[in-house]
Amino acid sequence: MLTIGKLGNAAGVKVPTIRYYEQIGLLPEPERSAGNQRLYGKSALERLAFIRHSRELGFPLEAIRDLLSLSDRPDQSCAAADIIAKDQLAAVDARIARLTALKAELERMIAQCAQGTIADCRIIKVLGDHSHCSQDHRISEAVE
Amino acid sequence: MLTIGKLGNAAGVKVPTIRYYEQIGLLPEPERSAGNQRLYGKSALERLAFIRHSRELGFPLEAIRDLLSLSDRPDQSCAAADIIAKDQLAAVDARIARLTALKAELERMIAQCAQGTIADCRIIKVLGDHSHCSQDHRISEAVE
DNA sequence: TCTTGAACCTCTATCTACTAGAGACATTAG
DNA sequence: CTAATGTCTCTAGTAGATAGAGGTTCAAGA
């Protein structure tokens, strides 16, 4: 059995984060030692590793909750998992598109800065007036 | 003079957001009407537009606070503004890099899904075990 | 002039995904 | 046995807003 610290080390997740996941019901309440400390088994480690990896791939916790409950029913269709993953991919794509537009605008802005005084600074000017922008970087309401 | 609603419309910022900006000291406290309603002039509109545009470019509010205080001192060097903008560009670049890696991994994962049952689902499998991943998508600690 | 409805006011709570800290108890190494 | 480290619960804080309750003010129409 693992204490919370060992579990955290093994899964690459900080201790308070594990307790947080338990609090929001993403991890089940574990056994306790005689002294009331949490004790985890192998399945908790697997579940936590699943969560961590999903987080690394950018899935929100609610999506992970759904994926976990899917993985608890191995005989069902995996169409739902496919949808969740595709949603996540679409979200990532949207963010990349938006960030790429931002990057272009920032580069343009920085390139124009002649390193003079604030009064002449293109950066300050551009920020103050969207009409100085080359393109529309206000892509959708996806607030990145 | 503009009421808060007109100001919001003119700048493209929601009313509660304007009050929030005032609360955190990003906008100065405006005049009030006899009935205690906020009244704004042209300079508030310019300042709010500046904030909005900066937010659209992804600058965090603290950076915007710095940029605003720079723009209040027009005779100083704009080197500081340049640094803030370059920092933001670096942050955007880092996020794009990370998201691009995530995108590749998600696409790979989805492509492998044979639409069978959960028991065979590659998505669930991959999420449960990082070793199924082609690359290291855990780029740095920049938690996107 | 009166009234209605929209816009405004303050205040508190909520969201995501954690992180930090206080003060107390448990465990383990030497 | 003691000291250091780990763990416990609880509260509060982070960014950047958004939502709602319950009440007031304003502008326009009848």
Short mmCIF file of C-alpha atoms (C1' of nucleotides) in Angstrom, two decimals:
data_model
loop_
_atom_site.label_atom_id
_atom_site.label_comp_id
_atom_site.label_asym_id
_atom_site.label_seq_id
_atom_site.Cartn_x
_atom_site.Cartn_y
_atom_site.Cartn_z
CA MET A 1 0.00 0.00 0.00
CA LEU A 2 1.12 3.49 -0.82
CA THR A 3 0.90 6.61 1.27
CA ILE A 4 -0.29 9.73 -0.46
CA GLY A 5 3.26 10.99 -0.95
CA LYS A 6 4.45 7.79 -2.61
CA LEU A 7 1.36 7.73 -4.76
CA GLY A 8 2.01 11.29 -5.81
CA ASN A 9 5.59 10.49 -6.68
CA ALA A 10 4.62 7.39 -8.61
CA ALA A 11 1.98 9.21 -10.65
CA GLY A 12 3.70 12.57 -10.93
CA VAL A 13 0.93 14.42 -9.14
CA LYS A 14 1.33 16.67 -6.13
CA VAL A 15 -0.12 15.61 -2.83
CA PRO A 16 -2.64 18.45 -2.41
CA THR A 17 -3.83 17.77 -5.93
CA ILE A 18 -4.61 14.17 -5.02
CA ARG A 19 -6.64 15.31 -2.06
CA TYR A 20 -8.36 17.80 -4.31
CA TYR A 21 -9.27 15.07 -6.79
CA GLU A 22 -10.70 13.05 -3.96
CA GLN A 23 -12.67 16.04 -2.75
CA ILE A 24 -14.33 16.58 -6.11
CA GLY A 25 -15.05 12.89 -6.46
CA LEU A 26 -12.58 12.10 -9.21
CA LEU A 27 -10.77 9.64 -6.98
CA PRO A 28 -12.61 7.39 -4.53
CA GLU A 29 -11.99 7.75 -0.81
CA PRO A 30 -9.14 5.40 0.03
CA GLU A 31 -8.55 3.20 3.03
CA ARG A 32 -6.94 4.77 6.05
CA SER A 33 -4.12 3.63 8.28
CA ALA A 34 -4.58 3.28 12.01
CA GLY A 35 -3.33 6.84 12.26
CA ASN A 36 -5.87 8.11 9.70
CA GLN A 37 -3.48 8.47 6.80
CA ARG A 38 -4.62 7.61 3.31
CA LEU A 39 -3.47 4.29 1.86
CA TYR A 40 -3.70 3.54 -1.83
CA GLY A 41 -3.49 0.38 -3.92
CA LYS A 42 -2.59 -0.31 -7.50
CA SER A 43 -5.95 0.65 -8.94
CA ALA A 44 -5.74 4.11 -7.41
CA LEU A 45 -2.34 4.54 -9.01
CA GLU A 46 -3.72 3.54 -12.40
CA ARG A 47 -6.66 5.84 -12.06
CA LEU A 48 -4.47 8.74 -11.02
CA ALA A 49 -2.05 8.10 -13.88
CA PHE A 50 -5.02 8.14 -16.23
CA ILE A 51 -6.11 11.48 -14.85
CA ARG A 52 -2.65 12.93 -15.07
CA HIS A 53 -2.12 11.86 -18.60
CA SER A 54 -5.50 13.17 -19.63
CA ARG A 55 -4.73 16.51 -17.99
CA GLU A 56 -1.44 16.63 -19.87
CA LEU A 57 -3.41 16.24 -23.05
CA GLY A 58 -5.51 19.18 -22.00
CA PHE A 59 -8.76 17.43 -21.18
CA PRO A 60 -10.83 19.35 -18.65
CA LEU A 61 -11.62 17.52 -15.44
CA GLU A 62 -15.26 17.09 -16.40
CA ALA A 63 -14.25 15.33 -19.60
CA ILE A 64 -11.91 13.15 -17.58
CA ARG A 65 -14.73 12.31 -15.25
CA ASP A 66 -16.72 11.08 -18.24
CA LEU A 67 -13.78 9.15 -19.65
CA LEU A 68 -13.21 7.46 -16.31
CA SER A 69 -16.80 6.40 -16.00
CA LEU A 70 -16.60 5.03 -19.53
CA SER A 71 -13.52 3.05 -18.70
CA ASP A 72 -15.44 1.47 -15.85
CA ARG A 73 -17.83 -0.11 -18.38
CA PRO A 74 -15.53 -2.06 -20.70
CA ASP A 75 -18.30 -3.78 -22.66
CA GLN A 76 -19.92 -0.63 -23.93
CA SER A 77 -19.24 1.13 -27.20
CA CYS A 78 -16.36 3.52 -27.21
CA ALA A 79 -18.16 6.03 -29.41
CA ALA A 80 -18.58 8.35 -26.47
CA ALA A 81 -14.85 8.33 -25.79
CA ASP A 82 -14.26 9.08 -29.43
CA ILE A 83 -16.55 12.09 -29.25
CA ILE A 84 -14.85 13.44 -26.15
CA ALA A 85 -11.44 13.10 -27.75
CA LYS A 86 -12.60 14.74 -30.95
CA ASP A 87 -14.09 17.61 -29.01
CA GLN A 88 -10.79 18.08 -27.29
CA LEU A 89 -8.97 18.00 -30.60
CA ALA A 90 -11.32 20.65 -31.97
CA ALA A 91 -10.70 22.80 -28.91
CA VAL A 92 -6.95 22.44 -29.34
CA ASP A 93 -7.22 23.31 -33.02
CA ALA A 94 -9.23 26.41 -32.25
CA ARG A 95 -6.71 27.55 -29.70
CA ILE A 96 -3.82 27.03 -32.04
CA ALA A 97 -5.57 29.06 -34.73
CA ARG A 98 -6.25 31.88 -32.35
CA LEU A 99 -2.75 31.87 -30.89
CA THR A 100 -1.22 31.84 -34.34
CA ALA A 101 -3.15 34.97 -35.25
CA LEU A 102 -2.05 36.58 -32.00
CA LYS A 103 1.53 35.66 -32.66
CA ALA A 104 1.47 37.34 -36.06
CA GLU A 105 0.00 40.49 -34.61
CA LEU A 106 2.47 40.60 -31.74
CA GLU A 107 5.38 40.11 -34.09
CA ARG A 108 4.18 42.87 -36.34
CA MET A 109 3.73 45.17 -33.40
CA ILE A 110 7.15 44.43 -31.95
CA ALA A 111 8.87 44.81 -35.30
CA GLN A 112 7.47 48.30 -35.67
CA CYS A 113 8.75 49.45 -32.32
CA ALA A 114 11.64 51.82 -32.95
CA GLN A 115 12.81 51.80 -29.34
CA GLY A 116 12.14 55.48 -28.87
CA THR A 117 9.92 57.07 -26.28
CA ILE A 118 6.52 55.95 -25.20
CA ALA A 119 5.01 58.83 -27.13
CA ASP A 120 6.15 57.24 -30.39
CA CYS A 121 5.84 53.65 -29.31
CA ARG A 122 4.04 51.53 -31.83
CA ILE A 123 3.25 48.93 -29.23
CA ILE A 124 1.33 51.37 -27.09
CA LYS A 125 -0.31 52.88 -30.17
CA VAL A 126 -1.41 49.57 -31.58
CA LEU A 127 -2.80 48.42 -28.28
CA GLY A 128 -4.82 51.59 -28.04
CA ASP A 129 -6.39 51.26 -31.43
CA HIS A 130 -7.40 48.09 -33.12
CA SER A 131 -7.52 49.81 -36.49
CA HIS A 132 -3.72 49.66 -36.52
CA CYS A 133 -3.97 45.91 -36.77
CA SER A 134 -3.33 44.16 -40.02
CA GLN A 135 -5.86 41.44 -39.55
CA ASP A 136 -8.73 40.51 -37.44
CA HIS A 137 -7.23 38.60 -34.58
CA ARG A 138 -10.53 38.58 -32.75
CA ILE A 139 -11.29 35.10 -33.94
CA SER A 140 -14.64 33.99 -32.58
CA GLU A 141 -15.54 34.26 -28.95
CA ALA A 142 -13.22 31.40 -28.05
CA VAL A 143 -11.42 33.42 -25.44
CA GLU A 144 -8.40 31.20 -25.70
CA MET B 1 -20.82 61.58 -20.83
CA LEU B 2 -21.45 57.90 -21.16
CA THR B 3 -23.26 55.60 -18.80
CA ILE B 4 -21.62 52.28 -18.09
CA GLY B 5 -23.83 50.51 -20.62
CA LYS B 6 -22.95 52.88 -23.45
CA LEU B 7 -19.30 52.69 -22.53
CA GLY B 8 -19.47 48.92 -22.61
CA ASN B 9 -21.11 48.97 -26.00
CA ALA B 10 -18.61 51.44 -27.37
CA ALA B 11 -15.62 49.46 -26.16
CA GLY B 12 -17.01 45.98 -26.61
CA VAL B 13 -16.74 45.11 -22.95
CA LYS B 14 -19.51 43.80 -20.75
CA VAL B 15 -20.84 45.96 -17.97
CA PRO B 16 -19.86 43.69 -15.05
CA THR B 17 -16.39 43.47 -16.51
CA ILE B 18 -16.04 47.25 -16.43
CA ARG B 19 -17.03 47.28 -12.78
CA TYR B 20 -14.56 44.48 -12.17
CA TYR B 21 -11.77 46.48 -13.82
CA GLU B 22 -12.62 49.40 -11.61
CA GLN B 23 -12.60 47.18 -8.56
CA ILE B 24 -9.12 45.90 -9.25
CA GLY B 25 -7.86 49.39 -9.98
CA LEU B 26 -7.38 49.03 -13.71
CA LEU B 27 -9.89 51.76 -14.40
CA PRO B 28 -10.15 54.85 -12.20
CA GLU B 29 -13.33 55.51 -10.27
CA PRO B 30 -15.51 57.62 -12.54
CA GLU B 31 -17.78 60.52 -11.74
CA ARG B 32 -21.27 59.72 -10.61
CA SER B 33 -24.63 61.12 -11.59
CA ALA B 34 -26.98 62.62 -9.02
CA GLY B 35 -28.48 59.16 -8.74
CA ASN B 36 -25.10 57.49 -8.14
CA GLN B 37 -24.65 56.05 -11.61
CA ARG B 38 -21.22 55.95 -13.18
CA LEU B 39 -20.46 58.52 -15.87
CA TYR B 40 -17.51 58.18 -18.20
CA GLY B 41 -15.69 60.54 -20.54
CA LYS B 42 -13.58 60.02 -23.62
CA SER B 43 -10.41 59.11 -21.75
CA ALA B 44 -12.14 56.25 -19.95
CA LEU B 45 -13.29 54.94 -23.31
CA GLU B 46 -9.76 55.07 -24.67
CA ARG B 47 -8.36 53.36 -21.63
CA LEU B 48 -10.99 50.64 -21.76
CA ALA B 49 -10.40 50.09 -25.48
CA PHE B 50 -6.71 49.76 -24.73
CA ILE B 51 -7.45 47.15 -22.09
CA ARG B 52 -9.78 45.25 -24.34
CA HIS B 53 -7.39 45.15 -27.21
CA SER B 54 -4.57 44.05 -24.97
CA ARG B 55 -6.72 41.28 -23.55
CA GLU B 56 -7.56 40.17 -27.07
CA LEU B 57 -3.85 39.86 -27.68
CA GLY B 58 -3.65 37.67 -24.61
CA PHE B 59 -1.84 40.01 -22.26
CA PRO B 60 -2.58 39.22 -18.64
CA LEU B 61 -4.18 41.99 -16.64
CA GLU B 62 -1.00 42.60 -14.66
CA ALA B 63 0.93 43.19 -17.87
CA ILE B 64 -1.82 45.52 -19.02
CA ARG B 65 -1.54 47.39 -15.77
CA ASP B 66 2.14 47.94 -16.50
CA LEU B 67 1.49 48.96 -20.09
CA LEU B 68 -1.12 51.46 -18.96
CA SER B 69 1.18 53.04 -16.46
CA LEU B 70 3.84 53.27 -19.17
CA SER B 71 1.44 54.97 -21.51
CA ASP B 72 0.83 57.57 -18.83
CA ARG B 73 4.49 58.64 -19.08
CA PRO B 74 4.91 59.48 -22.78
CA ASP B 75 8.41 60.91 -22.45
CA GLN B 76 10.01 57.77 -21.10
CA SER B 77 11.72 55.07 -23.08
CA CYS B 78 9.50 52.40 -24.50
CA ALA B 79 11.99 49.65 -23.79
CA ALA B 80 9.78 48.37 -20.98
CA ALA B 81 6.82 48.07 -23.31
CA ASP B 82 8.99 46.22 -25.74
CA ILE B 83 9.99 43.74 -23.06
CA ILE B 84 6.40 43.14 -22.01
CA ALA B 85 5.35 42.53 -25.59
CA LYS B 86 8.25 40.19 -26.21
CA ASP B 87 7.44 38.25 -23.08
CA GLN B 88 3.92 37.87 -24.30
CA LEU B 89 5.14 36.71 -27.67
CA ALA B 90 7.34 34.13 -26.00
CA ALA B 91 4.40 32.92 -23.94
CA VAL B 92 2.26 32.62 -27.05
CA ASP B 93 5.02 30.73 -28.85
CA ALA B 94 5.37 28.30 -25.97
CA ARG B 95 1.67 27.66 -25.92
CA ILE B 96 1.53 27.07 -29.63
CA ALA B 97 4.39 24.58 -29.36
CA ARG B 98 2.71 22.70 -26.57
CA LEU B 99 -0.70 22.68 -28.23
CA THR B 100 0.81 21.47 -31.48
CA ALA B 101 2.33 18.50 -29.69
CA LEU B 102 -0.99 17.78 -28.01
CA LYS B 103 -2.77 17.99 -31.33
CA ALA B 104 -0.47 15.39 -32.85
CA GLU B 105 -0.99 13.03 -29.95
CA LEU B 106 -4.74 13.47 -29.97
CA GLU B 107 -4.90 12.85 -33.69
CA ARG B 108 -2.84 9.71 -33.36
CA MET B 109 -5.00 8.47 -30.55
CA ILE B 110 -8.23 9.15 -32.40
CA ALA B 111 -6.96 7.58 -35.60
CA GLN B 112 -6.25 4.35 -33.76
CA CYS B 113 -9.72 4.09 -32.32
CA ALA B 114 -11.48 1.27 -34.12
CA GLN B 115 -14.90 2.20 -32.79
CA GLY B 116 -15.31 -1.05 -30.93
CA THR B 117 -15.95 -1.49 -27.24
CA ILE B 118 -14.32 0.35 -24.40
CA ALA B 119 -12.28 -2.74 -23.63
CA ASP B 120 -10.43 -2.35 -26.93
CA CYS B 121 -10.55 1.41 -27.09
CA ARG B 122 -7.21 2.90 -27.93
CA ILE B 123 -8.24 6.24 -26.53
CA ILE B 124 -8.85 4.82 -23.10
CA LYS B 125 -5.71 2.71 -23.32
CA VAL B 126 -3.50 5.56 -24.35
CA LEU B 127 -4.85 7.81 -21.67
CA GLY B 128 -4.13 5.16 -19.10
CA ASP B 129 -0.54 4.67 -20.12
CA HIS B 130 1.79 7.32 -21.32
CA SER B 131 4.13 4.73 -22.80
CA HIS B 132 1.64 4.35 -25.65
CA CYS B 133 2.48 7.86 -26.71
CA SER B 134 4.65 8.47 -29.71
CA GLN B 135 6.39 11.50 -28.38
CA ASP B 136 6.88 13.37 -25.26
CA HIS B 137 4.02 15.81 -25.17
CA ARG B 138 4.91 16.82 -21.64
CA ILE B 139 6.77 19.84 -22.86
CA SER B 140 8.16 21.78 -19.92
CA GLU B 141 6.12 22.79 -16.99
CA ALA B 142 4.22 25.39 -18.96
CA VAL B 143 0.86 24.00 -18.05
CA GLU B 144 -0.70 25.57 -21.10
"C1'" DT C 1 -47.90 63.73 -14.49
"C1'" DC C 2 -47.66 58.99 -13.94
"C1'" DT C 3 -46.00 54.68 -15.03
"C1'" DT C 4 -43.56 51.06 -16.92
"C1'" DG C 5 -39.51 48.85 -18.28
"C1'" DA C 6 -34.77 49.03 -19.05
"C1'" DA C 7 -30.61 50.11 -17.13
"C1'" DC C 8 -28.22 50.83 -13.16
"C1'" DC C 9 -26.58 50.04 -8.08
"C1'" DT C 10 -24.05 46.88 -4.37
"C1'" DC C 11 -22.96 42.57 -2.67
"C1'" DT C 12 -22.08 37.83 -2.72
"C1'" DA C 13 -21.17 33.56 -4.89
"C1'" DT C 14 -19.53 30.76 -8.72
"C1'" DC C 15 -16.38 28.89 -12.34
"C1'" DT C 16 -11.46 25.89 -13.38
"C1'" DA C 17 -7.80 23.56 -11.45
"C1'" DC C 18 -5.24 24.00 -8.30
"C1'" DT C 19 -1.72 26.09 -4.67
"C1'" DA C 20 -0.43 27.90 -0.08
"C1'" DG C 21 -0.50 28.14 4.68
"C1'" DA C 22 -1.78 27.24 9.66
"C1'" DG C 23 -1.71 24.30 13.39
"C1'" DA C 24 -1.90 19.58 14.85
"C1'" DC C 25 -0.95 14.52 14.56
"C1'" DA C 26 1.70 10.22 12.56
"C1'" DT C 27 5.58 7.85 11.08
"C1'" DT C 28 10.27 6.68 10.44
"C1'" DA C 29 15.46 6.99 10.71
"C1'" DG C 30 19.11 7.20 13.62
"C1'" DC D 1 13.82 8.58 22.34
"C1'" DT D 2 14.07 12.29 19.54
"C1'" DA D 3 14.11 14.92 15.46
"C1'" DA D 4 12.76 15.33 10.94
"C1'" DT D 5 9.67 14.49 7.68
"C1'" DG D 6 5.13 13.32 6.22
"C1'" DT D 7 0.39 13.66 6.78
"C1'" DC D 8 -4.11 15.45 8.59
"C1'" DT D 9 -8.10 19.10 8.13
"C1'" DC D 10 -9.49 23.55 7.14
"C1'" DT D 11 -9.50 28.00 5.06
"C1'" DA D 12 -8.24 31.24 1.65
"C1'" DG D 13 -6.18 32.73 -2.53
"C1'" DT D 14 -5.00 32.69 -7.72
"C1'" DA D 15 -6.99 34.76 -12.96
"C1'" DG D 16 -10.55 36.82 -15.13
"C1'" DA D 17 -14.33 37.23 -15.15
"C1'" DT D 18 -19.80 35.73 -14.92
"C1'" DA D 19 -24.32 35.21 -12.54
"C1'" DG D 20 -27.80 36.32 -9.44
"C1'" DA D 21 -30.40 38.68 -5.61
"C1'" DG D 22 -32.70 42.56 -4.24
"C1'" DG D 23 -33.11 47.35 -4.71
"C1'" DT D 24 -32.78 52.20 -7.17
"C1'" DT D 25 -32.76 55.48 -11.13
"C1'" DC D 26 -33.70 57.03 -15.54
"C1'" DA D 27 -36.04 57.95 -20.02
"C1'" DA D 28 -39.98 57.55 -22.81
"C1'" DG D 29 -44.79 56.94 -23.73
"C1'" DA D 30 -49.88 57.58 -22.32
#
